[in-house]
mmCIF file with all atom_site columns, C-alpha atoms and ligand atoms in Angstrom:
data_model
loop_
_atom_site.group_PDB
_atom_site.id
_atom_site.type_symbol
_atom_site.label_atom_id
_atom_site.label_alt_id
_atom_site.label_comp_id
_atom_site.label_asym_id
_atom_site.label_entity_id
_atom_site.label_seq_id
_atom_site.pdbx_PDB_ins_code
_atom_site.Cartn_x
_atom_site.Cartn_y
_atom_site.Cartn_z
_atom_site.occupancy
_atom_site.B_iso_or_equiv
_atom_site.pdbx_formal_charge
_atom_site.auth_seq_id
_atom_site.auth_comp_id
_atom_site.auth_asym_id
_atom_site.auth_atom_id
_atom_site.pdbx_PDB_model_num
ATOM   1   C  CA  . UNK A 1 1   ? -1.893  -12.458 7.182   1.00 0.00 ? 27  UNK A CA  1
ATOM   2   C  CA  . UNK A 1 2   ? -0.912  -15.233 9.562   1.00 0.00 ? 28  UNK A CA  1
ATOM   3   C  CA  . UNK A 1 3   ? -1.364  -14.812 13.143  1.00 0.00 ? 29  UNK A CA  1
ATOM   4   C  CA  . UNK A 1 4   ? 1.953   -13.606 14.765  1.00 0.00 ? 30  UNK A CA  1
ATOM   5   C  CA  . UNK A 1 5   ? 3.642   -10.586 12.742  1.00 0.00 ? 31  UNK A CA  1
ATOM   6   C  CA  . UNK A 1 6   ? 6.479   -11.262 14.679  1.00 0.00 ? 32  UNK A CA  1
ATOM   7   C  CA  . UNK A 1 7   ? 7.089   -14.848 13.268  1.00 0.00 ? 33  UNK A CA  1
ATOM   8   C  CA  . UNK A 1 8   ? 6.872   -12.753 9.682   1.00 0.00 ? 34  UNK A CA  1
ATOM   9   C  CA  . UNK A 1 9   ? 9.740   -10.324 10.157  1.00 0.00 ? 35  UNK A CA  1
ATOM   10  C  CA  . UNK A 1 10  ? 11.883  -13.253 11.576  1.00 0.00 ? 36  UNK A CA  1
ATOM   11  C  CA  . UNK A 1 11  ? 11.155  -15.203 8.530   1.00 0.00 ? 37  UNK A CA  1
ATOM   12  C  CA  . UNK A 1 12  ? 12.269  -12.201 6.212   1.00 0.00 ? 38  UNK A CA  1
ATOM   13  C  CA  . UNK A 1 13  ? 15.398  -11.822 8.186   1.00 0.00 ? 39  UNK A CA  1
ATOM   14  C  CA  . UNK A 1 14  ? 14.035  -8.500  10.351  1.00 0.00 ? 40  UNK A CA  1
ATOM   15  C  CA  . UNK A 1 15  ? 14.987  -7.353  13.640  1.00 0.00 ? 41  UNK A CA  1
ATOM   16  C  CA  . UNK A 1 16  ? 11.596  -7.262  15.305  1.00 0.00 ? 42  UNK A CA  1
ATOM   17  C  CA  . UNK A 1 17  ? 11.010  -4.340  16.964  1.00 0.00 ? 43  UNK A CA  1
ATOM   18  C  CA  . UNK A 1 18  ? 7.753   -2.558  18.442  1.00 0.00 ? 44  UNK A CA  1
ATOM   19  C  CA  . UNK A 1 19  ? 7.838   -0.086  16.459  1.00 0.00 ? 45  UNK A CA  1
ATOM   20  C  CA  . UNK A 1 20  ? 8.279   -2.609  12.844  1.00 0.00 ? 46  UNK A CA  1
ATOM   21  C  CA  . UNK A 1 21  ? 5.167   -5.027  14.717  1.00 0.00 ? 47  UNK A CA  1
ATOM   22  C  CA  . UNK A 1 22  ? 3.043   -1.677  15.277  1.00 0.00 ? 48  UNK A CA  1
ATOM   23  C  CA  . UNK A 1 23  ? 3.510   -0.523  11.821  1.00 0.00 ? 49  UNK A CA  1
ATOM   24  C  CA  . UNK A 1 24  ? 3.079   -3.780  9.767   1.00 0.00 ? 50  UNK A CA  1
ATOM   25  C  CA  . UNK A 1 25  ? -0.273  -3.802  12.185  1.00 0.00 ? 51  UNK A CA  1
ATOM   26  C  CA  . UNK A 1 26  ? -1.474  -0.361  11.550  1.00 0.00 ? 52  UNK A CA  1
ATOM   27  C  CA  . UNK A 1 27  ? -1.066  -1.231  7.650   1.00 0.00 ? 53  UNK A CA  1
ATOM   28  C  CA  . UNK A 1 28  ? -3.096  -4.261  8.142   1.00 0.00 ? 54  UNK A CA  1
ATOM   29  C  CA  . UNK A 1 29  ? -5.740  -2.963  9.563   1.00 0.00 ? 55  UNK A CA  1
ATOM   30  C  CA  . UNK A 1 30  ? -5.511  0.374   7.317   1.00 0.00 ? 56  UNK A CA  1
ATOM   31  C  CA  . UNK A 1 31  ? -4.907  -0.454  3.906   1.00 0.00 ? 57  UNK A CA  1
ATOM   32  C  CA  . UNK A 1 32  ? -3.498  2.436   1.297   1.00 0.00 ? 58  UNK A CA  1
ATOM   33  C  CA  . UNK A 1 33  ? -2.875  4.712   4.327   1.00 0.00 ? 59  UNK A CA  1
ATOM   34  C  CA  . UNK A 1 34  ? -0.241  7.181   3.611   1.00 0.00 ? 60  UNK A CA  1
ATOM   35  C  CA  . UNK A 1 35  ? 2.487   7.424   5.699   1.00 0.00 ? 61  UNK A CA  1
ATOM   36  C  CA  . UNK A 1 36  ? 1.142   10.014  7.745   1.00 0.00 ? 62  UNK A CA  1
ATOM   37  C  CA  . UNK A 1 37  ? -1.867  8.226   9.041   1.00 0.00 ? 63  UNK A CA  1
ATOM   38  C  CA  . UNK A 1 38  ? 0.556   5.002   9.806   1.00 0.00 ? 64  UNK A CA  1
ATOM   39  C  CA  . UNK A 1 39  ? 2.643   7.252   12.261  1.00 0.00 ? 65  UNK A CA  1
ATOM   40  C  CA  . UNK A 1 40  ? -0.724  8.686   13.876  1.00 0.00 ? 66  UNK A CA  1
ATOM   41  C  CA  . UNK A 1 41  ? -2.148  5.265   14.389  1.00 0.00 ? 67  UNK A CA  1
ATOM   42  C  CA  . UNK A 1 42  ? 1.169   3.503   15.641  1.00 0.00 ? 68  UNK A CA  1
ATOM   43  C  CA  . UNK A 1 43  ? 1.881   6.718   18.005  1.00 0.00 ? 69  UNK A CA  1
ATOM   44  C  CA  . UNK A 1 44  ? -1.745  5.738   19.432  1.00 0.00 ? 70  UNK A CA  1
ATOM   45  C  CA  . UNK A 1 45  ? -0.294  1.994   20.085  1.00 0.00 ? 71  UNK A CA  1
ATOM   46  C  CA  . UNK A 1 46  ? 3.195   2.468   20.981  1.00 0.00 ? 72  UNK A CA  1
ATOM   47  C  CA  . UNK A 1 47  ? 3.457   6.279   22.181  1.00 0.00 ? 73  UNK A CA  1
ATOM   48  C  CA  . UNK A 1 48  ? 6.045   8.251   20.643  1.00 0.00 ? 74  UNK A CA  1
ATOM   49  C  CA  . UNK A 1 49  ? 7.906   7.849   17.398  1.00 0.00 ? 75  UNK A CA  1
ATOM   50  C  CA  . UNK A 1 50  ? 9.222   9.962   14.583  1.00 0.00 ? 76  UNK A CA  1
ATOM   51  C  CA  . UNK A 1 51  ? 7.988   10.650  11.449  1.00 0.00 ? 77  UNK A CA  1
ATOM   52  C  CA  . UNK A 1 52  ? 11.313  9.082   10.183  1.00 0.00 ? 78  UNK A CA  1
ATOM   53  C  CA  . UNK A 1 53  ? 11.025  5.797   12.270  1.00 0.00 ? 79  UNK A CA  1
ATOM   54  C  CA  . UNK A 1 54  ? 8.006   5.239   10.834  1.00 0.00 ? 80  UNK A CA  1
ATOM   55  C  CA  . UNK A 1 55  ? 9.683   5.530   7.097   1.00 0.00 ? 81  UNK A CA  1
ATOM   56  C  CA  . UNK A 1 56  ? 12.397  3.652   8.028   1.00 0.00 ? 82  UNK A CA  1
ATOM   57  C  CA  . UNK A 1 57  ? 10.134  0.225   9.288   1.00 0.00 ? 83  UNK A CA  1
ATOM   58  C  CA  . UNK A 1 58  ? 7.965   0.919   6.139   1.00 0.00 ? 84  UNK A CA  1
ATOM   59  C  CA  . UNK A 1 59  ? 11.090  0.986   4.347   1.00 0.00 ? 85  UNK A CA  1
ATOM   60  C  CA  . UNK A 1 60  ? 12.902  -2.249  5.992   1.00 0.00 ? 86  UNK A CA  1
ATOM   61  C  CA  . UNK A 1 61  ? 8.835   -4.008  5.342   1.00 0.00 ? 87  UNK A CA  1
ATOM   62  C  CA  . UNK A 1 62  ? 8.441   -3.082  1.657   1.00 0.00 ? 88  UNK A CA  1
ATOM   63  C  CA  . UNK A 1 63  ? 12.451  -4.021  1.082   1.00 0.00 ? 89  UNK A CA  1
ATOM   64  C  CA  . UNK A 1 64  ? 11.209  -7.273  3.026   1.00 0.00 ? 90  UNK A CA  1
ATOM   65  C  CA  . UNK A 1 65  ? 7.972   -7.639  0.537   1.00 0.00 ? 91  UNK A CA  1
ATOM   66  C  CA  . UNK A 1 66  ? 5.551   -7.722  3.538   1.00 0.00 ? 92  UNK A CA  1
ATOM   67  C  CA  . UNK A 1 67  ? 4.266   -4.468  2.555   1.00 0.00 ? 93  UNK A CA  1
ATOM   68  C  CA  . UNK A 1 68  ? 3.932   -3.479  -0.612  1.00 0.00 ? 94  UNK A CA  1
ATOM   69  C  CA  . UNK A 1 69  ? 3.877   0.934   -1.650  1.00 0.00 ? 95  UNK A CA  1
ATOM   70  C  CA  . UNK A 1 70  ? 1.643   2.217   -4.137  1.00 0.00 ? 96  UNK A CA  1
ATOM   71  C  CA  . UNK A 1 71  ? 2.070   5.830   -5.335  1.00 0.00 ? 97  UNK A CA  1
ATOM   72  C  CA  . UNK A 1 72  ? -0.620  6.835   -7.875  1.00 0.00 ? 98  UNK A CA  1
ATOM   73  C  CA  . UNK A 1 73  ? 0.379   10.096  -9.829  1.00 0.00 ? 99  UNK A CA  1
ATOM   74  C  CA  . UNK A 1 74  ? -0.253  13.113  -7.743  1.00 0.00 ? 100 UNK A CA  1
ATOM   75  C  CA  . UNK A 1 75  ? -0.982  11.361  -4.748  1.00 0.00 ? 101 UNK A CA  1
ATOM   76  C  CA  . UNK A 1 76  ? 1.221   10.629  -1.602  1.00 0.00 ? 102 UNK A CA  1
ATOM   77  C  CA  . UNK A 1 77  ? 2.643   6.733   -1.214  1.00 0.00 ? 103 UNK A CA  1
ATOM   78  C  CA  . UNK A 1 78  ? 0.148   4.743   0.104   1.00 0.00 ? 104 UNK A CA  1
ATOM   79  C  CA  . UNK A 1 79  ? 1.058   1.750   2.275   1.00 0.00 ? 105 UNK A CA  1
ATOM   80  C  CA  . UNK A 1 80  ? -0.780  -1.918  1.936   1.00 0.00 ? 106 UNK A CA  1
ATOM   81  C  CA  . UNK A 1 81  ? -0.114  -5.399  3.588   1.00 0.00 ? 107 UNK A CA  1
ATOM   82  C  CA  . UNK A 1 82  ? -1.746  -7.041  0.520   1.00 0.00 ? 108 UNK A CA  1
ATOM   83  C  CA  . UNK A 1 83  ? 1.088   -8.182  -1.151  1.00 0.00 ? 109 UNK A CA  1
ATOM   84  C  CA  . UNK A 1 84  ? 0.691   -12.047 -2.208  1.00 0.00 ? 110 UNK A CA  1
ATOM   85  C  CA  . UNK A 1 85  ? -1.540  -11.261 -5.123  1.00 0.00 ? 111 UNK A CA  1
ATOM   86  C  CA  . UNK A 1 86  ? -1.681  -8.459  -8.291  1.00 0.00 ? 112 UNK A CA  1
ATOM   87  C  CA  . UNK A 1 87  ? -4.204  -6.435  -7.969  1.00 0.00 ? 113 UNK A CA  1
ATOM   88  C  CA  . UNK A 1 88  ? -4.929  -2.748  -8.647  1.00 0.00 ? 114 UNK A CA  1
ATOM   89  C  CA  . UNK A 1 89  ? -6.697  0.201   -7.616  1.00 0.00 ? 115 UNK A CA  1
ATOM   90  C  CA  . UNK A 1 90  ? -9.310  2.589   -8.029  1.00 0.00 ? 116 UNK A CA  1
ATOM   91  C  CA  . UNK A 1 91  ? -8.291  5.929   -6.826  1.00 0.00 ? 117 UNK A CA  1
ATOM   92  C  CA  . UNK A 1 92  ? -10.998 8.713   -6.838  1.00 0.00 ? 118 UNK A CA  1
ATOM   93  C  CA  . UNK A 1 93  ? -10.049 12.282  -8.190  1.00 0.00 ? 119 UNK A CA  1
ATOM   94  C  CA  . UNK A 1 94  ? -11.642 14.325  -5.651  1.00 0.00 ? 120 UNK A CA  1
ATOM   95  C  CA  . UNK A 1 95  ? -10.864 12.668  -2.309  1.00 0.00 ? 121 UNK A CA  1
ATOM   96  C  CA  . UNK A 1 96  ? -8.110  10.440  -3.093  1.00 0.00 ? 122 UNK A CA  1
ATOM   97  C  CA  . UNK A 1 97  ? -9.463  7.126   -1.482  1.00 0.00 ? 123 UNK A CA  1
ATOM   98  C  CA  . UNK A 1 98  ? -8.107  4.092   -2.523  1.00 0.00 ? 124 UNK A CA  1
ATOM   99  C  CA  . UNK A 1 99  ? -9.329  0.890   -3.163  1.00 0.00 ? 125 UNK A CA  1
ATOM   100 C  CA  . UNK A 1 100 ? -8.665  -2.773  -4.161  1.00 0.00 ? 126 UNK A CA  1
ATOM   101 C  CA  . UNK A 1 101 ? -9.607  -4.129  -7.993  1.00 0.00 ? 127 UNK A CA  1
ATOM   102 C  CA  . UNK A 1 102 ? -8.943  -7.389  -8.647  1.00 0.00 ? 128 UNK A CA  1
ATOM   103 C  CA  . UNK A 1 103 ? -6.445  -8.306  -11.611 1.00 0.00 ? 129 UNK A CA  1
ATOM   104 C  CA  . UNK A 1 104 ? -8.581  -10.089 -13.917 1.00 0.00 ? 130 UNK A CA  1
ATOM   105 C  CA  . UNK A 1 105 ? -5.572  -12.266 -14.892 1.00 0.00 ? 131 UNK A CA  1
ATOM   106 C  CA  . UNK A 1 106 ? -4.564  -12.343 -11.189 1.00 0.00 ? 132 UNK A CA  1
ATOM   107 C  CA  . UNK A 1 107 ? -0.217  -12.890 -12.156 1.00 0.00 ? 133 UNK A CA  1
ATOM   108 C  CA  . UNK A 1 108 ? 1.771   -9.903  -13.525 1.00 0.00 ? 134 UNK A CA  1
ATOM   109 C  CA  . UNK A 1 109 ? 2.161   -8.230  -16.253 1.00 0.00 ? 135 UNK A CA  1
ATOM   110 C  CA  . UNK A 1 110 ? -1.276  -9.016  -16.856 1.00 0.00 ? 136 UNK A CA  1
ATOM   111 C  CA  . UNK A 1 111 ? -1.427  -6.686  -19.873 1.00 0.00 ? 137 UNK A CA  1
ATOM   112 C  CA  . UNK A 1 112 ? 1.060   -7.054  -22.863 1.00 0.00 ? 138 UNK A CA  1
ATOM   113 C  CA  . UNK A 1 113 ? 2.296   -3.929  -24.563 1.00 0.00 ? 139 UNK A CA  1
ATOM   114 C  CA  . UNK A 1 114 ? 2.109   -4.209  -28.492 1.00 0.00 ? 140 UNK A CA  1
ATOM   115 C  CA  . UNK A 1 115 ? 5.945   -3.992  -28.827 1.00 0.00 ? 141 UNK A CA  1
ATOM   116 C  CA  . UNK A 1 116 ? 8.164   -5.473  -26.008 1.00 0.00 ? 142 UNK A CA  1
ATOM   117 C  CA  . UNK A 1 117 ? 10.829  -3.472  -27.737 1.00 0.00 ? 143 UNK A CA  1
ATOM   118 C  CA  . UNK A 1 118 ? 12.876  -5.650  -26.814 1.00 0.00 ? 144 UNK A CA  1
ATOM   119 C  CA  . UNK A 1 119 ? 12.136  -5.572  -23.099 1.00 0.00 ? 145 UNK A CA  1
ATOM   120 C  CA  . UNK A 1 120 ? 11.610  -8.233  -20.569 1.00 0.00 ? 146 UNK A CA  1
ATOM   121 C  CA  . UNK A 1 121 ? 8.662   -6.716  -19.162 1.00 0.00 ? 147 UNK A CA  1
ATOM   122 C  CA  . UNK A 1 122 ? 7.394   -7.824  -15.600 1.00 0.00 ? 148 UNK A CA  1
ATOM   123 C  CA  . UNK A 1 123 ? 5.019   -5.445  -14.307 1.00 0.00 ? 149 UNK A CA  1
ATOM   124 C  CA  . UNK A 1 124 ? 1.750   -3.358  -15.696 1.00 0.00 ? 150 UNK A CA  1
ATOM   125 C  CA  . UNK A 1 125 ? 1.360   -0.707  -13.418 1.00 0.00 ? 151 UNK A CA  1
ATOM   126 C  CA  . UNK A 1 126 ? -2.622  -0.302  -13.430 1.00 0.00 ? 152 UNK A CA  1
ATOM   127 C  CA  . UNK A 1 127 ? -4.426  2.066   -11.549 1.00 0.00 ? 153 UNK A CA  1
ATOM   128 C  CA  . UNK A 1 128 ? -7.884  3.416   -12.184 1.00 0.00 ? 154 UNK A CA  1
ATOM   129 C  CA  . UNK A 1 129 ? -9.224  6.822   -12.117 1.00 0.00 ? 155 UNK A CA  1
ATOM   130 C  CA  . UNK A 1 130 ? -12.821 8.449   -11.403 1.00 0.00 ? 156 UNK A CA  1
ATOM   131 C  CA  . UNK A 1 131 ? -14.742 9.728   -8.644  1.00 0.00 ? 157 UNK A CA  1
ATOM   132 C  CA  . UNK A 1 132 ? -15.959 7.357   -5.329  1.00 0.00 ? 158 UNK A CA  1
ATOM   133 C  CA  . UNK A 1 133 ? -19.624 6.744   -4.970  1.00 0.00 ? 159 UNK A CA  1
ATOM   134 C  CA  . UNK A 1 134 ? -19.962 9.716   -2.430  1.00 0.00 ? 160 UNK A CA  1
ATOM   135 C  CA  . UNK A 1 135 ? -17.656 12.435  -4.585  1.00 0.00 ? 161 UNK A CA  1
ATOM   136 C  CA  . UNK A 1 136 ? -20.005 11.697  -7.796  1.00 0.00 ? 162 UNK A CA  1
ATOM   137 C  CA  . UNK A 1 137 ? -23.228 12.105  -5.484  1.00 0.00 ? 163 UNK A CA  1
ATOM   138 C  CA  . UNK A 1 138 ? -21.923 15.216  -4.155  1.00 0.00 ? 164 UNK A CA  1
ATOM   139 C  CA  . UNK A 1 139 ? -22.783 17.786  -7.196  1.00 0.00 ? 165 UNK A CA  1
ATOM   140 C  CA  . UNK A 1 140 ? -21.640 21.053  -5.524  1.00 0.00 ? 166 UNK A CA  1
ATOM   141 C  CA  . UNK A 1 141 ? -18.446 19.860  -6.759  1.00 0.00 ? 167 UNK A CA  1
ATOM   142 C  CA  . UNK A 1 142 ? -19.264 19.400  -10.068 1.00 0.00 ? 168 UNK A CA  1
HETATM 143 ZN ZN1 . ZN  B 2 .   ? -14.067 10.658  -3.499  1.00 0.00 ? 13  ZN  B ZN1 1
HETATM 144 ZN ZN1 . ZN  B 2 .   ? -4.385  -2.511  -2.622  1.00 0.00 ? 14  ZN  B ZN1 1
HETATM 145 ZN ZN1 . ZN  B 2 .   ? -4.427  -6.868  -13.916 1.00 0.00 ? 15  ZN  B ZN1 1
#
């Protein structure tokens, strides 16, 4: 991420406002943070703000493709500023944290299906599933 935020949102054609800057900065420090924990950590910087404001800039950033949304099955969206590369995620089943995999092809799709039926596919949408190393140690869940 390049130093001033601001000089991003101008280049994508945004308004900048406080409340945009303080999100795109509370997903940059916070990666895969719902949108719950964005609005908690931009009220703490900027004071109030709606649930819906926050939405809205996350909107207006992922429409701008400086944030990129990730919403693995079951789980709330999840908010990242990683968005110059494709990579995936490891998502654990018991506690829901989220974390970066590298694509081993690194450029999308970077799996082909057998049949393309026909399709001009551009995406693989790869996430992976098991338990963090603190959920499988913990075997009163089990
Ligand atoms: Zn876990
Ligand atoms: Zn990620
Ligand atoms: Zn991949």
């Amino acid at each position: 991420m390049p130093a001033d935020p601001a000089d991003l949102l101008r280049q994508r054609g945004l308004r900048v406002t406080a409340q945009r800057l303080a999100v795109l900065r509370a997903v940059s420090r916070a990666p895969h943070a719902t949108a719950d924990a964005v609005s908690e950590t931009v009220r703490a910087e900027v004071g109030s703000i709606s649930l819906q404001a926050v939405y809205d800039a996350l909107g207006a950033l992922v429409d701008a493709d400086l944030v990129r949304r990730i919403q693995p099955a079951g789980s709330a969206a999840r908010f990242e500023a990683r968005v110059t590369d494709n990579h995936h995620h490891l998502v654990c089943r018991d506690c829901g944290q989220t974390v970066d995999v590298d694509c081993a092809v690194g450029d999308a799709p970077c799996l082909a299906p057998e049949s393309a039926a026909g399709y001009v596919v551009d995406e693989a949408e790869i996430t992976f599933w098991g338990r963090c190393p603190d959920c499988a140690a913990d075997t009163t869940r089990n």
